[in-house]
Coordinates of C-alpha atoms and ligand atoms in Angstrom, one line a residue:
M34 CA 0.2 0.7 0.2
S35 CA 1.2 3.4 -1.1
Q36 CA 2.8 6.0 2.4
L37 CA 0.0 8.4 3.1
L38 CA 0.9 12.0 3.9
I39 CA -1.3 11.9 7.7
N40 CA -3.2 8.8 8.4
Q41 CA -4.0 10.0 11.7
L42 CA -6.5 13.3 12.4
A43 CA -7.6 14.9 16.1
L44 CA -8.5 18.5 16.9
R45 CA -9.5 20.1 20.5
E46 CA -10.6 23.2 20.7
F47 CA -10.5 24.1 16.7
R48 CA -12.6 26.6 15.1
G49 CA -16.4 24.6 16.0
I50 CA -15.0 21.3 17.7
R51 CA -14.4 21.0 21.1
I52 CA -13.4 17.7 20.4
S53 CA -12.3 15.4 18.6
Q54 CA -12.3 11.9 18.1
P55 CA -9.2 10.7 16.2
I56 CA -10.1 10.3 12.3
N57 CA -8.3 7.6 10.8
L58 CA -7.5 8.2 7.1
S59 CA -7.2 6.3 3.8
K60 CA -5.0 6.8 0.5
F61 CA -9.2 8.0 -0.8
T62 CA -11.6 9.3 2.7
V63 CA -14.8 10.4 1.4
L64 CA -16.0 12.8 4.2
I65 CA -19.9 13.2 5.1
G66 CA -22.7 14.7 8.1
R67 CA -25.5 17.3 8.4
N68 CA -24.2 21.1 8.1
N69 CA -22.1 22.0 10.2
S70 CA -20.9 18.1 11.4
G71 CA -17.2 19.7 11.1
K72 CA -16.0 18.2 7.7
T73 CA -14.5 22.2 6.2
A74 CA -13.2 22.8 10.0
I75 CA -11.7 18.6 9.8
L76 CA -10.0 19.5 5.7
E77 CA -8.9 23.2 7.3
A78 CA -7.2 21.7 10.3
L79 CA -5.7 19.1 6.9
S80 CA -4.6 22.1 5.4
L81 CA -2.8 23.6 7.8
L82 CA 0.9 21.2 7.9
P83 CA 2.8 22.7 5.6
P84 CA 3.3 27.0 7.2
T85 CA 3.3 28.2 3.9
A86 CA 1.4 30.1 2.0
I87 CA -1.1 27.9 0.1
I88 CA -0.3 30.0 -3.2
P89 CA 2.5 31.6 -4.2
T90 CA 1.3 35.0 -6.0
L91 CA -1.1 35.6 -2.7
N92 CA 1.0 36.8 0.5
E93 CA -1.8 34.8 3.4
T94 CA 0.4 31.5 5.4
R95 CA -2.6 29.2 5.7
I96 CA -4.0 30.6 8.7
D97 CA -4.4 33.5 7.2
L98 CA -6.4 31.8 3.9
V99 CA -8.7 29.9 6.5
A100 CA -9.3 32.8 8.8
S101 CA -10.2 35.4 5.4
L102 CA -12.8 32.7 5.0
H103 CA -14.3 33.0 8.5
G104 CA -14.6 35.8 10.3
G105 CA -10.6 36.3 11.3
K106 CA -8.3 34.3 13.1
S107 CA -10.2 34.2 16.9
S108 CA -12.9 32.0 14.7
L109 CA -10.3 28.8 15.0
V110 CA -10.3 29.3 18.1
Y111 CA -14.0 27.0 20.3
G112 CA -15.6 29.6 21.0
Y113 CA -12.6 32.6 20.7
S114 CA -10.3 32.8 23.3
G115 CA -7.9 29.5 24.1
K116 CA -5.8 27.9 22.2
A117 CA -6.5 25.3 19.9
T118 CA -4.7 21.8 18.5
I119 CA -4.0 19.9 16.1
N120 CA -2.3 16.2 15.5
Y121 CA -0.8 14.8 12.9
K122 CA 0.0 11.5 12.7
L123 CA 2.7 11.0 10.1
Y124 CA 4.5 8.1 8.4
Q125 CA 6.3 7.4 11.4
R126 CA 5.5 11.3 13.2
E127 CA 3.7 13.6 14.7
V128 CA 3.3 17.4 14.8
H129 CA 1.8 18.7 17.6
L130 CA 0.5 22.2 16.4
E131 CA -1.3 24.8 19.6
L132 CA -2.7 27.9 17.7
T133 CA -4.6 31.4 20.4
A134 CA -6.9 33.3 19.0
Y135 CA -4.6 35.9 18.0
G136 CA -2.6 33.4 15.7
A137 CA 0.0 32.7 17.8
I138 CA 1.3 28.9 17.0
D139 CA 3.4 26.0 19.3
I140 CA 4.7 24.2 17.6
T141 CA 5.6 19.8 18.2
I142 CA 7.3 16.9 16.0
G143 CA 7.3 13.7 17.4
G144 CA 7.1 15.3 20.7
E145 CA 10.3 18.1 20.8
K146 CA 9.5 21.9 21.0
V147 CA 10.2 23.8 17.6
P148 CA 10.9 27.2 16.9
S149 CA 8.4 28.0 14.7
E150 CA 11.3 30.4 12.6
Q151 CA 12.5 26.7 12.7
Y152 CA 9.9 25.2 11.3
L153 CA 9.3 25.0 7.3
Q154 CA 13.1 23.8 8.1
A155 CA 12.1 20.9 10.9
L156 CA 9.7 19.8 9.0
S157 CA 10.9 19.3 6.5
R158 CA 13.9 17.1 7.5
A159 CA 10.8 15.4 9.4
M160 CA 9.3 14.1 6.3
K161 CA 11.6 14.1 3.9
V162 CA 11.1 16.4 2.3
D163 CA 12.5 19.2 0.4
E164 CA 12.3 22.8 2.2
E165 CA 11.0 24.1 -1.2
S166 CA 9.0 21.5 -1.9
L167 CA 6.7 22.0 1.5
P168 CA 4.1 24.7 -0.2
D169 CA 2.9 22.0 -3.1
L170 CA 2.2 19.3 -0.3
I171 CA -1.1 20.4 -0.2
L172 CA -3.3 21.5 -1.6
F173 CA -6.6 22.5 -0.3
I174 CA -9.9 23.4 -1.7
P175 CA -12.3 25.6 -0.4
N176 CA -16.3 26.3 -2.4
D177 CA -14.6 29.5 -2.7
T178 CA -14.3 31.8 -5.9
R179 CA -11.7 34.1 -4.8
I180 CA -9.1 31.1 -3.9
M181 CA -9.8 30.1 -7.8
R182 CA -9.5 33.3 -9.3
E183 CA -5.6 33.2 -6.6
L184 CA -5.0 29.5 -8.6
Q185 CA -5.8 30.7 -11.9
R186 CA -3.7 33.7 -11.5
N187 CA -0.7 32.1 -10.5
L188 CA -0.7 29.3 -13.5
T189 CA -0.7 32.0 -15.9
S190 CA 3.0 32.4 -15.3
E191 CA 5.1 32.0 -18.0
R192 CA 6.8 29.4 -15.5
E193 CA 4.2 27.5 -13.9
W194 CA 2.4 27.2 -17.5
S195 CA 5.7 26.4 -18.7
K196 CA 4.9 23.0 -16.2
V197 CA 1.3 22.9 -17.1
V198 CA 2.1 21.9 -20.5
K199 CA 4.5 19.4 -20.4
S200 CA 2.7 17.9 -17.6
G201 CA 0.5 17.7 -20.7
A202 CA -2.7 18.5 -19.1
N203 CA -3.9 21.5 -21.1
T204 CA -4.0 18.8 -23.5
T205 CA -6.0 16.1 -21.1
T206 CA -8.3 17.5 -18.6
I207 CA -9.7 18.6 -21.3
K208 CA -10.9 15.4 -22.6
E209 CA -10.7 13.2 -19.7
L210 CA -13.2 15.9 -17.8
V211 CA -14.4 18.6 -20.2
N212 CA -15.5 17.2 -23.2
P213 CA -17.6 14.4 -22.2
T214 CA -19.9 16.5 -19.4
V215 CA -20.4 19.1 -22.1
N216 CA -21.9 19.7 -25.1
D217 CA -19.5 22.6 -26.4
K218 CA -16.2 21.7 -28.6
F219 CA -13.3 22.7 -27.3
T220 CA -9.4 21.0 -27.5
E221 CA -7.3 22.7 -25.2
A222 CA -6.5 25.6 -22.3
L223 CA -3.5 27.8 -23.4
I224 CA -2.7 31.7 -21.6
E225 CA -4.1 34.2 -23.9
R226 CA -3.5 37.8 -22.9
E227 CA -2.6 36.9 -19.1
D228 CA -5.9 34.3 -18.7
I229 CA -5.8 30.4 -18.8
R230 CA -8.2 30.5 -22.3
L231 CA -10.2 26.9 -23.2
R232 CA -10.0 27.2 -27.2
K233 CA -13.3 25.9 -28.5
E234 CA -14.2 25.1 -32.2
L235 CA -17.4 26.4 -33.3
P236 CA -19.6 24.2 -36.0
G237 CA -17.7 25.9 -39.9
G238 CA -14.1 26.1 -38.6
K239 CA -15.1 28.4 -36.5
V240 CA -12.6 29.2 -33.0
L241 CA -12.5 31.2 -30.4
Y242 CA -10.5 31.4 -27.1
V243 CA -13.7 31.8 -23.8
K244 CA -11.8 32.5 -21.4
I245 CA -12.0 30.6 -17.9
A246 CA -13.8 32.9 -16.0
D247 CA -16.6 33.0 -18.4
V248 CA -16.9 29.0 -17.9
G249 CA -19.8 27.8 -16.2
D250 CA -19.0 27.3 -12.7
G251 CA -18.7 23.2 -12.6
I252 CA -16.0 23.0 -15.2
E253 CA -14.0 26.4 -14.0
R254 CA -14.4 25.1 -10.5
V255 CA -12.7 21.1 -11.8
L256 CA -10.6 22.1 -14.4
T257 CA -9.0 25.2 -12.1
T258 CA -7.9 21.9 -9.5
A259 CA -7.2 19.9 -12.0
L260 CA -4.7 22.4 -13.9
W261 CA -3.0 22.8 -10.7
L262 CA -2.7 18.8 -9.9
E263 CA -1.3 18.1 -12.7
S264 CA 1.4 20.3 -12.6
R265 CA 2.2 21.0 -9.5
K266 CA 1.5 17.1 -8.1
P267 CA 0.6 17.7 -4.1
K268 CA 0.2 15.2 -1.6
L269 CA -2.9 15.7 -0.3
V270 CA -5.8 16.8 -1.5
L271 CA -8.1 17.8 0.2
W272 CA -11.7 19.2 -1.5
D273 CA -14.6 20.9 -0.1
D274 CA -17.9 19.9 -0.8
I275 CA -16.4 18.3 -4.3
E276 CA -19.9 18.2 -5.8
A277 CA -20.9 21.8 -5.6
S278 CA -21.4 23.1 -9.3
A279 CA -20.8 19.8 -10.6
H280 CA -23.8 18.4 -12.5
P281 CA -24.4 14.4 -12.3
G282 CA -21.6 14.2 -15.9
L283 CA -19.0 16.2 -14.2
I284 CA -18.9 13.7 -10.9
E285 CA -18.6 11.5 -13.1
A286 CA -16.1 12.3 -14.9
L287 CA -14.1 14.1 -12.3
I288 CA -14.3 10.5 -9.6
R289 CA -13.3 8.7 -12.7
W290 CA -9.2 10.5 -13.5
L291 CA -8.5 11.1 -9.4
A292 CA -9.3 7.5 -8.4
N293 CA -5.7 6.8 -10.2
K294 CA -4.0 9.9 -8.7
P295 CA -0.9 9.1 -7.2
W296 CA -2.3 11.8 -4.2
Q297 CA -4.0 11.6 -1.2
I298 CA -7.3 12.7 -1.1
V299 CA -9.9 13.3 1.8
V300 CA -13.2 15.4 0.2
A301 CA -16.7 16.4 1.7
T302 CA -19.8 16.1 -0.2
H303 CA -23.3 16.3 0.6
S304 CA -23.7 14.3 -2.6
I305 CA -25.2 10.1 -3.3
D306 CA -24.2 11.2 -6.6
V307 CA -20.1 11.3 -5.0
L308 CA -21.4 8.4 -3.2
D309 CA -22.7 6.3 -6.2
R310 CA -19.6 7.1 -8.3
I311 CA -17.6 6.3 -6.2
V312 CA -19.0 3.5 -5.2
A313 CA -19.2 2.6 -9.6
V314 CA -15.6 3.9 -9.9
Q315 CA -14.2 1.8 -6.2
P316 CA -10.7 3.5 -6.6
K317 CA -8.0 2.6 -3.8
D318 CA -8.7 1.9 -0.3
T319 CA -11.5 3.9 0.1
K320 CA -13.0 5.7 3.4
I321 CA -16.2 6.6 3.7
I322 CA -16.2 8.9 6.9
A323 CA -19.4 10.0 8.5
L324 CA -19.5 12.3 11.6
Q325 CA -21.8 13.4 13.7
K326 CA -21.2 16.6 16.2
T327 CA -22.7 16.2 19.7
P328 CA -24.8 19.1 21.6
D329 CA -21.9 19.4 23.4
D330 CA -19.6 19.8 20.2
E331 CA -17.7 16.1 20.7
V332 CA -16.9 15.3 17.1
K333 CA -17.9 11.2 16.7
A334 CA -16.8 10.1 12.7
K335 CA -17.8 6.1 12.0
T336 CA -16.0 4.5 9.0
L337 CA -17.6 3.1 7.0
T338 CA -16.8 0.0 3.3
L339 CA -17.1 1.0 -0.2
D340 CA -19.2 -2.7 0.4
Q341 CA -21.6 -1.2 3.5
V342 CA -22.2 1.8 0.7
E343 CA -23.5 -0.4 -2.2
D344 CA -25.4 -2.1 0.6
M345 CA -27.6 0.7 1.4
L346 CA -27.5 2.4 -2.0
N347 CA -28.7 -0.3 -2.7
K348 CA -31.2 -0.9 -1.1
N349 CA -32.4 3.0 -1.3
I350 CA -31.2 4.3 2.3
D351 CA -30.7 7.6 1.8
L352 CA -27.1 7.5 4.0
R353 CA -26.3 11.2 4.5
K354 CA -30.4 11.2 6.3
I355 CA -28.9 8.5 8.6
T356 CA -28.7 9.9 12.1
D357 CA -28.1 7.1 14.1
L358 CA -25.2 6.1 12.4
L359 CA -22.9 6.8 15.3
Ligands
ATP465 N1 -14.9 30.0 16.1 C1 -16.1 28.5 16.7 N2 -16.4 28.1 17.8 C2 -17.3 28.0 18.2 N3 -18.1 27.1 16.8 C3 -18.0 27.8 16.1 C4 -16.4 28.1 15.9 N4 -16.4 28.2 14.6 C5 -17.8 27.4 14.0 N5 -18.0 27.0 15.0 C6 -19.8 25.7 14.8 O1 -18.9 24.7 13.7 C7 -19.5 24.2 13.0 C8 -19.6 24.1 10.7 O2 -18.7 23.5 11.2 P1 -18.2 23.2 9.4 O3 -18.4 24.7 8.3 O4 -17.3 22.1 10.2 O5 -19.6 22.6 9.7 P2 -19.8 22.4 7.5 O6 -19.9 20.2 8.5 O7 -18.4 21.9 6.5 O8 -21.8 22.6 6.8 P3 -21.5 21.8 5.8 O9 -22.4 21.2 5.1 O10 -22.8 23.3 5.4 O11 -21.0 23.3 4.8 C9 -21.0 25.3 13.3 O12 -22.0 24.7 14.3 C10 -20.5 26.5 13.5 O13 -20.9 27.2 15.1
MG466 MG1 -18.5 23.0 4.9

């Protein structure tokens, strides 16, 4: 079995989670649960492991980015005061972060305290990766247009786009994800006048170059992310509300596309189509985790196998609505 970047996560006083049962991750983990059950909080906590900007053009740390999606830095701490703790189990190492409501951070790696100015170096040593590759280690995709546009802006630089072209993603993503799911006939993604555009063939030989920001929200989100993933090759992908704006046809193409990729993936979803397609595609080492928050904000997790989920789907049981799973 391939090595996972993060095996287990445990949280205390992080966002709306007062305490969580340790959550064991797989190669392909799917988080389900009602609104407010802590799905986004778990993805955000996972995203904070590398102490780097998430998007190079954005002068924002990961903490700043998550804070910007909510009510500021204090929103990362339960009840807006005290300390949040995040415990990551990595391969042969544990990293422990403590965050205050003011954004200060305390770090322990393998039981030893690390001064924050040495965190980058210590983490790269603990994880056996170069410091330069830490920013690309984990990609977090929130359900947020600003972040999508920033990813696009980043990809338009000559250096980044040459990585896209080298990976072949400028054509393969169009072929595998876009064309089977829309009625337009696109042939490739390219950069023109500082925008990512899709070359579109019209009947009669006319060609149009459509800006990626102008395609529908579903394709914009999936294609932007896929271009980024293929060129930057993170080790862990955190994709919130993966079904957002996607028709079942696009969901199907996306799950098929993701199933064979090398990275560890954690997605959050409310969609039966996502579960149904995952059951059909059977990505290797998949776990579905149903989350439930108690009235005093303890998050409990119940892990289901693909077979169990398939069985429920076959019996027409809507597992999104089962509140007594736990
Ligand atoms: N700083 C905080 N202190 C206390 N509670 C908080 C804090 N931040 C968030 N919450 C609570 O956390 C919950 C939101 O959690 P989260 O966004 O992870 O849910 P979710 O499962 O992603 O929901 P959705 O399906 O709607 O996206 C809400 O109950 C909210 O009241
Ligand atoms: Mg959410």
